[in-house]
PDB file of C-alpha atoms in Angstrom:
ATOM      1  CA  MET P 119      35.346 -35.241-140.754  1.00  0.00           C
ATOM      2  CA  PRO P 120      33.077 -36.883-139.449  1.00  0.00           C
ATOM      3  CA  ARG P 121      32.998 -41.383-140.284  1.00  0.00           C
ATOM      4  CA  TYR P 122      29.144 -40.693-140.016  1.00  0.00           C
ATOM      5  CA  LEU P 123      28.126 -38.286-141.706  1.00  0.00           C
ATOM      6  CA  VAL P 124      29.183 -39.527-145.138  1.00  0.00           C
ATOM      7  CA  PRO P 125      26.270 -41.937-144.498  1.00  0.00           C
ATOM      8  CA  ALA P 126      24.590 -39.882-143.622  1.00  0.00           C
ATOM      9  CA  LEU P 127      24.346 -37.300-146.505  1.00  0.00           C
ATOM     10  CA  LEU P 128      24.235 -40.417-148.834  1.00  0.00           C
ATOM     11  CA  PHE P 129      21.337 -41.516-146.801  1.00  0.00           C
ATOM     12  CA  ILE P 130      19.449 -37.999-147.057  1.00  0.00           C
ATOM     13  CA  GLY P 131      20.815 -38.151-151.171  1.00  0.00           C
ATOM     14  CA  ILE P 132      18.720 -41.597-151.680  1.00  0.00           C
ATOM     15  CA  LEU P 133      15.736 -40.279-149.800  1.00  0.00           C
ATOM     16  CA  THR P 134      14.822 -37.008-151.936  1.00  0.00           C
ATOM     17  CA  LEU P 135      14.564 -39.632-154.602  1.00  0.00           C
ATOM     18  CA  THR P 136      12.085 -41.965-153.567  1.00  0.00           C
ATOM     19  CA  PRO P 137       8.271 -40.983-152.797  1.00  0.00           C
ATOM     20  CA  ILE P 138       9.195 -41.078-149.322  1.00  0.00           C
ATOM     21  CA  TRP P 139      10.594 -37.221-149.439  1.00  0.00           C
ATOM     22  CA  LYS P 140       7.109 -36.599-150.944  1.00  0.00           C
ATOM     23  CA  SER P 141       5.608 -37.898-148.278  1.00  0.00           C
ATOM     24  CA  MET P 142       7.656 -36.016-145.325  1.00  0.00           C
ATOM     25  CA  PHE P 143       6.937 -32.152-147.528  1.00  0.00           C
ATOM     26  CA  ALA P 144       3.282 -33.417-147.928  1.00  0.00           C
ATOM     27  CA  LYS P 145       1.966 -30.648-146.362  1.00  0.00           C
ATOM     28  CA  ILE P 146       4.666 -28.215-146.167  1.00  0.00           C
ATOM     29  CA  GLY P 147       3.375 -27.686-150.401  1.00  0.00           C
ATOM     30  CA  ASP P 148       5.209 -26.312-153.468  1.00  0.00           C
ATOM     31  CA  PHE P 149       6.522 -22.896-153.088  1.00  0.00           C
ATOM     32  CA  ASN P 150       7.184 -20.648-156.077  1.00  0.00           C
ATOM     33  CA  SER P 151       6.417 -17.245-154.338  1.00  0.00           C
ATOM     34  CA  LEU P 152       7.293 -14.899-151.453  1.00  0.00           C
ATOM     35  CA  ASP P 153       3.543 -14.713-151.884  1.00  0.00           C
ATOM     36  CA  ASP P 154       2.874 -18.585-151.165  1.00  0.00           C
ATOM     37  CA  VAL P 155       5.251 -18.947-148.420  1.00  0.00           C
ATOM     38  CA  VAL P 156       2.506 -15.920-146.440  1.00  0.00           C
ATOM     39  CA  ALA P 157      -0.567 -17.564-147.710  1.00  0.00           C
ATOM     40  CA  ARG P 158       0.403 -20.847-146.035  1.00  0.00           C
ATOM     41  CA  ALA P 159       1.469 -19.282-142.727  1.00  0.00           C
ATOM     42  CA  GLY P 160      -1.474 -17.722-142.843  1.00  0.00           C
ATOM     43  CA  GLN P 161      -3.626 -21.316-142.309  1.00  0.00           C
ATOM     44  CA  PHE P 162      -1.374 -21.827-139.561  1.00  0.00           C
ATOM     45  CA  THR P 163      -2.454 -19.551-137.815  1.00  0.00           C
ATOM     46  CA  GLU P 164      -5.934 -19.278-138.614  1.00  0.00           C
ATOM     47  CA  GLY P 165      -5.987 -22.881-136.729  1.00  0.00           C
ATOM     48  CA  GLU P 166      -5.577 -25.074-139.546  1.00  0.00           C
ATOM     49  CA  ALA P 167      -2.118 -26.665-137.673  1.00  0.00           C
ATOM     50  CA  ASN P 168      -2.780 -30.323-136.586  1.00  0.00           C
ATOM     51  CA  THR P 169      -0.004 -29.855-133.983  1.00  0.00           C
ATOM     52  CA  ARG P 170      -2.918 -29.132-130.950  1.00  0.00           C
ATOM     53  CA  TYR P 171      -1.175 -31.509-128.557  1.00  0.00           C
ATOM     54  CA  VAL P 172      -3.325 -29.489-125.645  1.00  0.00           C
ATOM     55  CA  SER P 173      -6.101 -28.107-126.185  1.00  0.00           C
ATOM     56  CA  ASP P 174      -7.823 -26.886-122.976  1.00  0.00           C
ATOM     57  CA  MET P 175      -6.443 -23.737-120.501  1.00  0.00           C
ATOM     58  CA  PRO P 176      -6.011 -24.138-117.176  1.00  0.00           C
ATOM     59  CA  GLU P 177      -7.861 -22.193-114.535  1.00  0.00           C
ATOM     60  CA  SER P 178      -5.875 -21.833-112.598  1.00  0.00           C
ATOM     61  CA  ILE P 179      -2.145 -21.136-111.861  1.00  0.00           C
ATOM     62  CA  SER P 180      -1.808 -24.429-109.914  1.00  0.00           C
ATOM     63  CA  ARG P 181      -3.608 -26.494-112.560  1.00  0.00           C
ATOM     64  CA  LEU P 182      -0.896 -24.055-114.557  1.00  0.00           C
ATOM     65  CA  ILE P 183       2.118 -25.934-112.797  1.00  0.00           C
ATOM     66  CA  LEU P 184       0.797 -29.180-112.463  1.00  0.00           C
ATOM     67  CA  GLN P 185       0.654 -29.280-115.931  1.00  0.00           C
ATOM     68  CA  ILE P 186       3.951 -27.901-116.636  1.00  0.00           C
ATOM     69  CA  PRO P 187       6.196 -31.624-116.916  1.00  0.00           C
ATOM     70  CA  TYR P 188       3.070 -33.419-119.035  1.00  0.00           C
ATOM     71  CA  ARG P 189       3.330 -30.027-121.470  1.00  0.00           C
ATOM     72  CA  THR P 190       7.267 -29.717-121.565  1.00  0.00           C
ATOM     73  CA  VAL P 191       7.067 -34.132-122.539  1.00  0.00           C
ATOM     74  CA  LEU P 192       4.533 -33.356-125.177  1.00  0.00           C
ATOM     75  CA  PHE P 193       6.387 -30.623-126.846  1.00  0.00           C
ATOM     76  CA  ALA P 194       9.664 -32.168-126.863  1.00  0.00           C
ATOM     77  CA  PHE P 195       8.817 -35.781-127.987  1.00  0.00           C
ATOM     78  CA  VAL P 196       5.078 -36.018-130.143  1.00  0.00           C
ATOM     79  CA  PRO P 197       4.674 -37.737-131.657  1.00  0.00           C
ATOM     80  CA  LEU P 198       4.753 -40.800-128.742  1.00  0.00           C
ATOM     81  CA  PRO P 199       4.624 -44.412-130.172  1.00  0.00           C
ATOM     82  CA  TRP P 200       1.165 -44.914-129.410  1.00  0.00           C
ATOM     83  CA  MET P 201       0.022 -41.768-130.754  1.00  0.00           C
ATOM     84  CA  ILE P 202       1.139 -43.747-134.759  1.00  0.00           C
ATOM     85  CA  ILE P 203      -2.079 -43.663-136.712  1.00  0.00           C
ATOM     86  CA  SER P 204      -0.303 -43.472-140.022  1.00  0.00           C
ATOM     87  CA  PHE P 205       2.498 -44.036-142.300  1.00  0.00           C
ATOM     88  CA  ASP P 206       3.071 -39.614-141.799  1.00  0.00           C
ATOM     89  CA  THR P 207       3.046 -39.868-138.085  1.00  0.00           C
ATOM     90  CA  ALA P 208       5.702 -43.265-138.156  1.00  0.00           C
ATOM     91  CA  LEU P 209       8.002 -41.406-140.596  1.00  0.00           C
ATOM     92  CA  SER P 210       8.000 -38.527-138.151  1.00  0.00           C
ATOM     93  CA  TRP P 211       8.639 -40.408-134.971  1.00  0.00           C
ATOM     94  CA  VAL P 212      12.239 -42.075-136.768  1.00  0.00           C
ATOM     95  CA  LEU P 213      12.893 -38.980-138.014  1.00  0.00           C
ATOM     96  CA  ASP P 214      11.949 -36.962-135.886  1.00  0.00           C
ATOM     97  CA  ALA P 215      10.890 -37.877-131.807  1.00  0.00           C
ATOM     98  CA  ALA P 216      12.827 -40.634-131.542  1.00  0.00           C
ATOM     99  CA  PRO P 217      15.688 -38.694-131.884  1.00  0.00           C
ATOM    100  CA  GLN P 218      14.783 -36.614-129.327  1.00  0.00           C
ATOM    101  CA  MET P 219      13.952 -39.303-126.517  1.00  0.00           C
ATOM    102  CA  PHE P 220      17.438 -41.156-128.223  1.00  0.00           C
ATOM    103  CA  ILE P 221      19.589 -37.237-126.879  1.00  0.00           C
ATOM    104  CA  ALA P 222      17.827 -37.047-123.738  1.00  0.00           C
ATOM    105  CA  TYR P 223      18.571 -40.037-122.475  1.00  0.00           C
ATOM    106  CA  ARG P 224      21.766 -40.114-122.970  1.00  0.00           C
ATOM    107  CA  THR P 225      22.040 -36.705-121.889  1.00  0.00           C
ATOM    108  CA  VAL P 226      20.348 -38.279-118.480  1.00  0.00           C
ATOM    109  CA  ARG P 227      22.373 -40.908-118.511  1.00  0.00           C
ATOM    110  CA  LEU P 228      25.078 -38.893-118.596  1.00  0.00           C
ATOM    111  CA  LEU P 229      24.165 -36.721-115.710  1.00  0.00           C
ATOM    112  CA  PHE P 230      23.726 -39.976-113.354  1.00  0.00           C
ATOM    113  CA  THR P 231      27.966 -40.735-114.806  1.00  0.00           C
ATOM    114  CA  THR P 232      29.153 -37.680-113.844  1.00  0.00           C
ATOM    115  CA  ARG P 233      27.635 -37.787-110.452  1.00  0.00           C
ATOM    116  CA  ARG P 234      31.484 -38.323-108.369  1.00  0.00           C
ATOM    117  CA  ASN P 235      33.303 -35.485-111.106  1.00  0.00           C
ATOM    118  CA  LYS P 236      31.584 -32.264-110.254  1.00  0.00           C
ATOM    119  CA  LYS P 237      33.636 -30.154-112.573  1.00  0.00           C
ATOM    120  CA  TYR P 238      33.069 -32.243-115.882  1.00  0.00           C
ATOM    121  CA  ARG P 239      28.887 -32.636-114.168  1.00  0.00           C
ATOM    122  CA  LEU P 240      28.561 -28.908-114.257  1.00  0.00           C
ATOM    123  CA  TYR P 241      30.149 -28.781-117.926  1.00  0.00           C
ATOM    124  CA  VAL P 242      26.901 -31.493-118.847  1.00  0.00           C
ATOM    125  CA  VAL P 243      24.867 -29.398-116.993  1.00  0.00           C
ATOM    126  CA  ILE P 244      25.617 -26.162-119.171  1.00  0.00           C
ATOM    127  CA  PHE P 245      25.413 -28.097-122.238  1.00  0.00           C
ATOM    128  CA  VAL P 246      22.046 -29.616-121.722  1.00  0.00           C
ATOM    129  CA  LEU P 247      20.811 -25.680-120.497  1.00  0.00           C
ATOM    130  CA  ILE P 248      22.637 -24.894-123.121  1.00  0.00           C
ATOM    131  CA  ILE P 249      20.505 -26.600-125.860  1.00  0.00           C
ATOM    132  CA  LEU P 250      17.692 -26.567-124.409  1.00  0.00           C
ATOM    133  CA  GLY P 251      17.523 -22.663-123.903  1.00  0.00           C
TER     134      GLY P 251
END
């Protein structure tokens, strides 16, 4: 068993006993039946979701191509550190965006360190493509 698994499970267990856990899942709400799940999903499809980080659609293909890197970064790493405006967004950044940024940094660093070993670099690229896919 990996040595970090026990502390991670202990941390999650302690976190579930604190008010932070309720704050993390306040937007999800309580689900007592399948009807509650369907009603909540209907709210998100009607436009109540607040994850619209890019609201305008480009007018042409060239503008879309120019926006792809921007949209990709926002999709992967929102909320960014300067978007933290409340406890909820700070918690979201710590639990979601920061680990993803760390993984992306380590992946890019690994790609640069495997420049000379072509076989190992191929495995890294295949692994990254599997993860991204």
